[in-house]
mmCIF file of C-alpha atoms and ligand atoms in Angstrom:
data_model
loop_
_atom_site.group_PDB
_atom_site.id
_atom_site.type_symbol
_atom_site.label_atom_id
_atom_site.label_comp_id
_atom_site.label_asym_id
_atom_site.label_seq_id
_atom_site.Cartn_x
_atom_site.Cartn_y
_atom_site.Cartn_z
ATOM 1 C CA MET A 11 0.000 0.000 0.000
ATOM 2 C CA ALA A 12 1.336 3.422 -0.935
ATOM 3 C CA THR A 13 1.688 5.984 1.848
ATOM 4 C CA PHE A 14 0.293 9.498 1.521
ATOM 5 C CA GLN A 15 0.710 12.884 3.170
ATOM 6 C CA ASN A 16 -3.034 13.608 3.623
ATOM 7 C CA LEU A 17 -4.618 10.154 3.533
ATOM 8 C CA LEU A 18 -4.408 7.196 5.883
ATOM 9 C CA LEU A 19 -4.999 3.822 4.240
ATOM 10 C CA GLN A 20 -5.749 0.640 6.122
ATOM 11 C CA LEU A 21 -6.320 -2.634 4.271
ATOM 12 C CA GLU A 22 -7.762 -5.518 6.275
ATOM 13 C CA ASP A 23 -7.408 -9.235 5.559
ATOM 14 C CA ASN A 24 -11.066 -9.328 4.422
ATOM 15 C CA GLY A 25 -10.249 -6.938 1.553
ATOM 16 C CA ILE A 26 -11.882 -3.858 3.104
ATOM 17 C CA LEU A 27 -9.782 -0.742 2.545
ATOM 18 C CA THR A 28 -10.463 2.284 4.740
ATOM 19 C CA ILE A 29 -9.309 5.582 3.281
ATOM 20 C CA SER A 30 -9.288 8.367 5.896
ATOM 21 C CA ILE A 31 -8.834 11.994 4.864
ATOM 22 C CA ASN A 32 -6.172 13.150 7.303
ATOM 23 C CA ARG A 33 -6.129 16.950 7.732
ATOM 24 C CA ALA A 34 -8.079 17.140 10.982
ATOM 25 C CA ASP A 35 -6.679 20.613 11.849
ATOM 26 C CA LYS A 36 -8.380 21.946 8.675
ATOM 27 C CA LEU A 37 -11.496 19.798 9.169
ATOM 28 C CA ASN A 38 -10.141 17.509 6.424
ATOM 29 C CA ALA A 39 -10.602 20.182 3.735
ATOM 30 C CA LEU A 40 -9.621 18.911 0.300
ATOM 31 C CA ASN A 41 -6.574 20.746 -1.002
ATOM 32 C CA SER A 42 -5.003 19.846 -4.346
ATOM 33 C CA THR A 43 -2.540 17.416 -2.754
ATOM 34 C CA THR A 44 -5.429 15.561 -1.122
ATOM 35 C CA ILE A 45 -7.376 15.377 -4.400
ATOM 36 C CA LEU A 46 -4.288 14.025 -6.190
ATOM 37 C CA GLU A 47 -3.687 11.471 -3.444
ATOM 38 C CA LEU A 48 -7.337 10.451 -3.509
ATOM 39 C CA GLN A 49 -7.023 9.816 -7.231
ATOM 40 C CA GLN A 50 -3.911 7.690 -6.660
ATOM 41 C CA ALA A 51 -5.604 5.740 -3.854
ATOM 42 C CA ILE A 52 -8.709 5.080 -5.972
ATOM 43 C CA GLN A 53 -6.509 3.971 -8.875
ATOM 44 C CA GLU A 54 -4.991 1.479 -6.447
ATOM 45 C CA VAL A 55 -8.521 0.256 -5.641
ATOM 46 C CA TYR A 56 -9.093 -0.331 -9.374
ATOM 47 C CA ASP A 57 -5.750 -2.128 -9.817
ATOM 48 C CA ASP A 58 -5.281 -4.156 -6.631
ATOM 49 C CA THR A 59 -7.308 -7.373 -6.721
ATOM 50 C CA THR A 60 -6.866 -7.884 -2.965
ATOM 51 C CA ILE A 61 -9.039 -4.772 -2.355
ATOM 52 C CA LYS A 62 -12.699 -5.842 -2.400
ATOM 53 C CA GLY A 63 -14.540 -2.838 -0.967
ATOM 54 C CA VAL A 64 -13.805 0.648 0.345
ATOM 55 C CA ILE A 65 -14.829 2.933 3.205
ATOM 56 C CA ILE A 66 -14.032 6.636 2.859
ATOM 57 C CA THR A 67 -14.087 8.685 6.061
ATOM 58 C CA GLY A 68 -12.434 11.642 7.779
ATOM 59 C CA VAL A 69 -9.968 11.612 10.672
ATOM 60 C CA GLY A 70 -11.370 12.854 13.988
ATOM 61 C CA ALA A 71 -14.854 13.131 15.434
ATOM 62 C CA LYS A 72 -15.797 16.519 13.964
ATOM 63 C CA ALA A 73 -15.526 16.422 10.190
ATOM 64 C CA PHE A 74 -15.847 14.054 7.288
ATOM 65 C CA VAL A 75 -14.618 16.789 4.917
ATOM 66 C CA ALA A 76 -15.514 20.481 5.405
ATOM 67 C CA GLY A 77 -15.155 21.264 1.707
ATOM 68 C CA ALA A 78 -12.533 22.134 -0.815
ATOM 69 C CA ASP A 79 -9.699 24.121 0.744
ATOM 70 C CA ILE A 80 -10.952 27.718 0.781
ATOM 71 C CA ALA A 81 -7.404 29.106 1.055
ATOM 72 C CA GLU A 82 -6.600 27.457 -2.306
ATOM 73 C CA ILE A 83 -9.934 28.378 -3.907
ATOM 74 C CA ALA A 84 -9.388 32.022 -3.038
ATOM 75 C CA GLU A 85 -6.415 32.093 -5.434
ATOM 76 C CA LEU A 86 -8.218 30.656 -8.488
ATOM 77 C CA SER A 87 -8.477 32.483 -11.821
ATOM 78 C CA GLU A 88 -11.119 31.609 -14.429
ATOM 79 C CA VAL A 89 -8.834 29.276 -16.409
ATOM 80 C CA ASN A 90 -7.490 27.312 -13.494
ATOM 81 C CA ALA A 91 -10.914 27.311 -11.792
ATOM 82 C CA ARG A 92 -12.341 25.338 -14.717
ATOM 83 C CA SER A 93 -9.551 22.761 -14.594
ATOM 84 C CA PHE A 94 -9.832 22.696 -10.777
ATOM 85 C CA ALA A 95 -13.516 21.727 -11.112
ATOM 86 C CA GLU A 96 -12.891 19.249 -13.924
ATOM 87 C CA ARG A 97 -10.090 17.588 -12.000
ATOM 88 C CA GLY A 98 -12.244 17.080 -8.904
ATOM 89 C CA GLN A 99 -15.130 15.874 -11.058
ATOM 90 C CA GLU A 100 -12.823 13.330 -12.703
ATOM 91 C CA VAL A 101 -11.622 11.923 -9.366
ATOM 92 C CA PHE A 102 -15.164 11.750 -7.952
ATOM 93 C CA SER A 103 -16.394 10.047 -11.145
ATOM 94 C CA MET A 104 -13.671 7.426 -10.661
ATOM 95 C CA ILE A 105 -15.180 6.742 -7.235
ATOM 96 C CA GLU A 106 -18.734 6.602 -8.593
ATOM 97 C CA ARG A 107 -17.749 4.268 -11.444
ATOM 98 C CA CYS A 108 -15.569 1.971 -9.340
ATOM 99 C CA ASN A 109 -16.847 -1.591 -9.740
ATOM 100 C CA LYS A 110 -16.138 -2.379 -6.082
ATOM 101 C CA PRO A 111 -18.519 -1.029 -3.419
ATOM 102 C CA VAL A 112 -17.487 2.326 -1.922
ATOM 103 C CA ILE A 113 -19.225 3.548 1.245
ATOM 104 C CA ALA A 114 -18.893 7.038 2.736
ATOM 105 C CA ALA A 115 -18.706 6.918 6.537
ATOM 106 C CA VAL A 116 -19.832 10.486 7.208
ATOM 107 C CA ASN A 117 -18.466 11.193 10.672
ATOM 108 C CA GLY A 118 -19.194 14.928 10.945
ATOM 109 C CA PHE A 119 -19.324 17.947 8.622
ATOM 110 C CA ALA A 120 -19.775 16.964 4.964
ATOM 111 C CA LEU A 121 -19.883 20.394 3.370
ATOM 112 C CA GLY A 122 -19.183 21.575 -0.169
ATOM 113 C CA GLY A 123 -16.613 19.192 -1.665
ATOM 114 C CA GLY A 124 -17.161 16.942 1.362
ATOM 115 C CA CYS A 125 -20.833 16.506 0.580
ATOM 116 C CA GLU A 126 -19.828 16.007 -3.075
ATOM 117 C CA LEU A 127 -17.291 13.344 -2.093
ATOM 118 C CA ALA A 128 -19.896 11.535 0.015
ATOM 119 C CA MET A 129 -22.390 11.707 -2.868
ATOM 120 C CA ALA A 130 -19.870 10.193 -5.295
ATOM 121 C CA CYS A 131 -19.694 7.117 -3.045
ATOM 122 C CA HIS A 132 -22.235 4.349 -3.640
ATOM 123 C CA MET A 133 -23.961 4.959 -0.305
ATOM 124 C CA ARG A 134 -23.631 7.161 2.755
ATOM 125 C CA ILE A 135 -23.763 6.035 6.382
ATOM 126 C CA ALA A 136 -23.865 9.002 8.768
ATOM 127 C CA SER A 137 -23.075 9.428 12.437
ATOM 128 C CA GLU A 138 -25.639 11.303 14.535
ATOM 129 C CA ASN A 139 -23.494 14.474 14.532
ATOM 130 C CA ALA A 140 -23.088 14.538 10.728
ATOM 131 C CA LYS A 141 -24.101 17.674 8.862
ATOM 132 C CA PHE A 142 -24.528 17.829 5.101
ATOM 133 C CA GLY A 143 -24.604 20.958 2.969
ATOM 134 C CA GLN A 144 -23.498 22.845 -0.132
ATOM 135 C CA PRO A 145 -22.657 26.284 1.308
ATOM 136 C CA GLU A 146 -20.689 27.536 -1.729
ATOM 137 C CA VAL A 147 -23.024 30.487 -2.359
ATOM 138 C CA ASN A 148 -21.757 31.918 0.929
ATOM 139 C CA LEU A 149 -18.412 32.280 -0.862
ATOM 140 C CA GLY A 150 -19.821 33.612 -4.124
ATOM 141 C CA LEU A 151 -19.433 30.155 -5.662
ATOM 142 C CA ILE A 152 -21.406 27.112 -6.694
ATOM 143 C CA PRO A 153 -20.550 23.441 -6.162
ATOM 144 C CA GLY A 154 -17.840 22.411 -8.650
ATOM 145 C CA TYR A 155 -17.177 18.734 -7.948
ATOM 146 C CA GLY A 156 -20.488 17.398 -9.318
ATOM 147 C CA GLY A 157 -22.696 18.626 -6.481
ATOM 148 C CA THR A 158 -25.328 20.344 -8.606
ATOM 149 C CA GLN A 159 -25.843 17.078 -10.469
ATOM 150 C CA ARG A 160 -25.578 14.434 -7.748
ATOM 151 C CA LEU A 161 -27.531 16.323 -5.078
ATOM 152 C CA THR A 162 -30.394 16.750 -7.555
ATOM 153 C CA GLN A 163 -30.217 13.051 -8.449
ATOM 154 C CA LEU A 164 -30.272 12.024 -4.800
ATOM 155 C CA ILE A 165 -32.862 14.327 -3.210
ATOM 156 C CA GLY A 166 -34.804 15.786 -6.149
ATOM 157 C CA LYS A 167 -34.847 19.167 -7.838
ATOM 158 C CA GLY A 168 -36.822 21.291 -5.389
ATOM 159 C CA LYS A 169 -34.908 20.336 -2.240
ATOM 160 C CA ALA A 170 -31.568 20.470 -4.092
ATOM 161 C CA MET A 171 -32.372 23.986 -5.305
ATOM 162 C CA GLU A 172 -33.300 25.027 -1.769
ATOM 163 C CA LEU A 173 -30.150 23.593 -0.174
ATOM 164 C CA MET A 174 -27.786 25.042 -2.761
ATOM 165 C CA MET A 175 -29.449 28.480 -2.737
ATOM 166 C CA THR A 176 -29.895 28.867 1.031
ATOM 167 C CA ALA A 177 -26.610 27.108 2.010
ATOM 168 C CA ASP A 178 -28.584 25.500 4.853
ATOM 169 C CA MET A 179 -27.097 22.443 6.497
ATOM 170 C CA LEU A 180 -29.017 19.192 6.902
ATOM 171 C CA SER A 181 -28.786 17.271 10.152
ATOM 172 C CA ALA A 182 -28.218 13.513 9.897
ATOM 173 C CA PRO A 183 -31.906 12.670 10.485
ATOM 174 C CA GLU A 184 -32.912 15.218 7.820
ATOM 175 C CA ALA A 185 -30.405 13.704 5.380
ATOM 176 C CA LEU A 186 -31.845 10.279 6.174
ATOM 177 C CA ALA A 187 -35.402 11.473 5.553
ATOM 178 C CA LEU A 188 -34.373 12.897 2.156
ATOM 179 C CA GLY A 189 -32.506 9.747 1.096
ATOM 180 C CA LEU A 190 -29.125 11.471 1.170
ATOM 181 C CA ALA A 191 -27.990 9.219 4.032
ATOM 182 C CA ASN A 192 -28.765 5.495 3.949
ATOM 183 C CA HIS A 193 -28.503 5.031 7.727
ATOM 184 C CA VAL A 194 -27.762 7.146 10.796
ATOM 185 C CA VAL A 195 -25.943 5.569 13.726
ATOM 186 C CA ALA A 196 -24.079 6.645 16.855
ATOM 187 C CA GLN A 197 -20.525 7.768 16.087
ATOM 188 C CA GLU A 198 -18.979 4.674 17.688
ATOM 189 C CA GLU A 199 -21.231 2.494 15.541
ATOM 190 C CA LEU A 200 -20.311 4.227 12.278
ATOM 191 C CA LEU A 201 -17.358 2.116 11.108
ATOM 192 C CA PRO A 202 -18.873 -1.146 12.446
ATOM 193 C CA LYS A 203 -22.082 -0.397 10.480
ATOM 194 C CA CYS A 204 -20.060 0.244 7.303
ATOM 195 C CA HIS A 205 -18.163 -3.021 7.862
ATOM 196 C CA GLU A 206 -21.430 -4.876 8.426
ATOM 197 C CA ILE A 207 -22.865 -3.632 5.116
ATOM 198 C CA LEU A 208 -19.654 -4.232 3.168
ATOM 199 C CA THR A 209 -19.245 -7.728 4.627
ATOM 200 C CA LYS A 210 -22.758 -8.560 3.437
ATOM 201 C CA ILE A 211 -21.991 -7.223 -0.055
ATOM 202 C CA LEU A 212 -18.617 -8.975 -0.257
ATOM 203 C CA ALA A 213 -20.305 -12.349 0.254
ATOM 204 C CA LYS A 214 -22.203 -11.826 -3.041
ATOM 205 C CA ALA A 215 -20.948 -12.394 -6.593
ATOM 206 C CA PRO A 216 -18.410 -9.601 -7.284
ATOM 207 C CA LEU A 217 -19.121 -9.383 -11.024
ATOM 208 C CA ALA A 218 -22.819 -8.968 -10.316
ATOM 209 C CA ILE A 219 -22.075 -6.252 -7.738
ATOM 210 C CA GLY A 220 -19.953 -4.370 -10.292
ATOM 211 C CA MET A 221 -22.761 -4.630 -12.802
ATOM 212 C CA VAL A 222 -25.358 -3.318 -10.355
ATOM 213 C CA ILE A 223 -23.092 -0.259 -9.936
ATOM 214 C CA ASP A 224 -22.766 0.157 -13.735
ATOM 215 C CA CYS A 225 -26.487 -0.196 -14.368
ATOM 216 C CA VAL A 226 -27.545 2.203 -11.612
ATOM 217 C CA ASN A 227 -25.009 4.758 -12.860
ATOM 218 C CA ALA A 228 -26.443 4.286 -16.367
ATOM 219 C CA VAL A 229 -29.718 5.858 -15.166
ATOM 220 C CA TYR A 230 -27.898 9.190 -15.064
ATOM 221 C CA ALA A 231 -25.700 8.782 -18.173
ATOM 222 C CA LYS A 232 -27.446 10.852 -20.822
ATOM 223 C CA ASP A 233 -25.856 9.063 -23.777
ATOM 224 C CA GLU A 234 -26.546 5.561 -22.466
ATOM 225 C CA ASN A 235 -29.655 3.391 -22.636
ATOM 226 C CA GLY A 236 -29.799 1.949 -19.136
ATOM 227 C CA TYR A 237 -32.185 -0.831 -20.115
ATOM 228 C CA GLN A 238 -29.704 -1.946 -22.789
ATOM 229 C CA THR A 239 -26.856 -1.758 -20.272
ATOM 230 C CA GLU A 240 -28.943 -3.879 -17.906
ATOM 231 C CA ALA A 241 -29.753 -6.514 -20.551
ATOM 232 C CA ASN A 242 -26.094 -6.706 -21.627
ATOM 233 C CA SER A 243 -24.917 -6.985 -18.021
ATOM 234 C CA PHE A 244 -27.546 -9.624 -17.248
ATOM 235 C CA ALA A 245 -26.338 -11.650 -20.233
ATOM 236 C CA ARG A 246 -22.698 -11.244 -19.156
ATOM 237 C CA CYS A 247 -23.564 -12.503 -15.655
ATOM 238 C CA CYS A 248 -25.022 -15.651 -17.226
ATOM 239 C CA THR A 249 -21.626 -16.472 -18.773
ATOM 240 C CA SER A 250 -19.802 -16.265 -15.414
ATOM 241 C CA GLU A 251 -18.643 -19.138 -13.232
ATOM 242 C CA ASP A 252 -20.243 -17.353 -10.295
ATOM 243 C CA PHE A 253 -23.649 -17.658 -11.976
ATOM 244 C CA VAL A 254 -23.175 -21.444 -12.208
ATOM 245 C CA GLU A 255 -21.985 -21.520 -8.589
ATOM 246 C CA GLY A 256 -24.838 -19.314 -7.347
ATOM 247 C CA THR A 257 -27.602 -21.278 -9.033
ATOM 248 C CA ASN A 258 -26.070 -24.660 -8.116
ATOM 249 C CA ALA A 259 -25.632 -23.580 -4.495
ATOM 250 C CA PHE A 260 -29.301 -22.600 -4.322
ATOM 251 C CA LEU A 261 -30.474 -25.906 -5.825
ATOM 252 C CA GLU A 262 -28.088 -27.887 -3.569
ATOM 253 C CA LYS A 263 -29.236 -25.890 -0.516
ATOM 254 C CA ARG A 264 -25.733 -24.710 0.392
ATOM 255 C CA LYS A 265 -23.947 -21.378 0.685
ATOM 256 C CA ALA A 266 -22.411 -20.113 -2.565
ATOM 257 C CA ASN A 267 -18.665 -19.653 -2.746
ATOM 258 C CA PHE A 268 -18.134 -16.891 -5.313
ATOM 259 C CA LYS A 269 -14.786 -16.290 -7.007
ATOM 260 C CA GLY A 270 -15.465 -13.142 -9.036
ATOM 261 C CA ILE A 271 -15.082 -14.920 -12.390
HETATM 262 N N1 LIG B 16 -11.076 25.100 3.723
HETATM 263 C C1 LIG B 16 -9.991 25.469 4.419
HETATM 264 N N2 LIG B 16 -9.940 25.474 5.756
HETATM 265 C C2 LIG B 16 -11.050 25.097 6.417
HETATM 266 C C3 LIG B 16 -12.221 24.721 5.772
HETATM 267 C C4 LIG B 16 -12.206 24.721 4.347
HETATM 268 N N3 LIG B 16 -13.264 24.319 3.619
HETATM 269 N N4 LIG B 16 -13.169 24.408 6.699
HETATM 270 C C5 LIG B 16 -12.575 24.597 7.893
HETATM 271 N N5 LIG B 16 -11.296 25.017 7.742
HETATM 272 C C6 LIG B 16 -10.318 25.324 8.770
HETATM 273 C C7 LIG B 16 -10.593 26.657 9.442
HETATM 274 O O1 LIG B 16 -10.083 27.723 8.661
HETATM 275 C C8 LIG B 16 -9.879 26.456 10.735
HETATM 276 O O2 LIG B 16 -8.478 26.612 10.510
HETATM 277 P P1 LIG B 16 -7.566 27.470 11.535
HETATM 278 O O3 LIG B 16 -7.705 26.755 12.857
HETATM 279 O O4 LIG B 16 -6.188 27.390 10.959
HETATM 280 O O5 LIG B 16 -8.168 28.841 11.567
HETATM 281 C C9 LIG B 16 -10.100 24.983 11.050
HETATM 282 O O6 LIG B 16 -10.412 24.374 9.812
HETATM 283 C C10 LIG B 16 -11.254 24.758 12.008
HETATM 284 O O7 LIG B 16 -12.398 25.372 11.466
HETATM 285 P P2 LIG B 16 -13.345 26.407 12.278
HETATM 286 O O8 LIG B 16 -14.068 27.239 11.281
HETATM 287 O O9 LIG B 16 -12.524 27.114 13.310
HETATM 288 O O10 LIG B 16 -14.325 25.390 13.008
HETATM 289 P P3 LIG B 16 -15.811 25.710 13.521
HETATM 290 O O11 LIG B 16 -16.193 24.544 14.366
HETATM 291 O O12 LIG B 16 -15.900 27.072 14.098
HETATM 292 O O13 LIG B 16 -16.715 25.714 12.181
HETATM 293 C C11 LIG B 16 -17.455 24.859 10.035
HETATM 294 C C12 LIG B 16 -16.864 24.519 11.438
HETATM 295 C C13 LIG B 16 -17.398 23.596 9.205
HETATM 296 C C14 LIG B 16 -18.912 25.364 10.186
HETATM 297 C C15 LIG B 16 -16.601 25.980 9.379
HETATM 298 O O14 LIG B 16 -15.235 25.585 9.433
HETATM 299 C C16 LIG B 16 -16.924 26.252 7.930
HETATM 300 O O15 LIG B 16 -17.918 26.885 7.630
HETATM 301 N N6 LIG B 16 -16.054 25.771 7.005
HETATM 302 C C17 LIG B 16 -16.212 26.047 5.596
HETATM 303 C C18 LIG B 16 -17.294 25.208 4.990
HETATM 304 C C19 LIG B 16 -17.461 25.566 3.525
HETATM 305 O O16 LIG B 16 -17.828 26.645 3.157
HETATM 306 N N7 LIG B 16 -17.174 24.572 2.659
HETATM 307 C C20 LIG B 16 -17.297 24.732 1.236
HETATM 308 C C21 LIG B 16 -16.014 25.150 0.662
HETATM 309 S S1 LIG B 16 -16.165 25.386 -1.102
#
């Protein structure tokens, strides 16, 4: 496992990799080094077959990620602001498109780029103290790492408009009620809950899990016919050894032992 300046990585024997954003003194704000390191860490997730699933969280009990680093943003010109946004969008799309499950363990403030990072993950588990929001208009800005798109996809147009225009923060129960958070648990239960969910997923057929991710993402891909993607993926599953194993295990009344092939 590579080592990073602003990320802590911990890979367990069960294949669960925890990536912790590690700038607690700045509430884990995403500066350019952190974005670059996140990209490198996610590339490792794509490449390393021993990694089966990922948890992304923030160091400390106060913040998941309190946004992009405002000190860096303050220096942006128009040209580098566009590439700044595109770069973050690219890294967050890598997370969204990863064919291994990625869970955000939202352990505190998830604001601006932090909310966008959590939304790029496949699901969000929040601690009771978590707060979600897109407060960029307070800075004369808008979300730039995919927030206008993913927040609207997740909570609907009216509420997304309200949150992005008022800069209001959502409490964890409010995020749960809107479908932005999948579950809310006590802070000490946050990582165990993420492990519980990932362990359940990792016992399923990995190819099928990857295809669920692809097909759900296809709903939002404007140039893709999601029904076609689904039919193609369904057909591909039927050519896999895991499909034979899964159906045989059911008929033989035993637990399936999937291999991801
Ligand atoms: N970028 C850079 N630094 C940040 C930051 C960000 N997005 N969010 C917090 N920090 C820094 C603060 O500047 C402070 O640093 P300092 O101790 O060197 O002064 C440190 O993190 C602690 O933050 P502080 O504001 O003192 O904590 P708080 O408990 O009073 O407030 C927040 C917490 C999250 C409400 C507040 O930090 C905040 O509003 N942050 C910005 C959120 C935001 O607008 N995000 C979108 C950015 S596009």
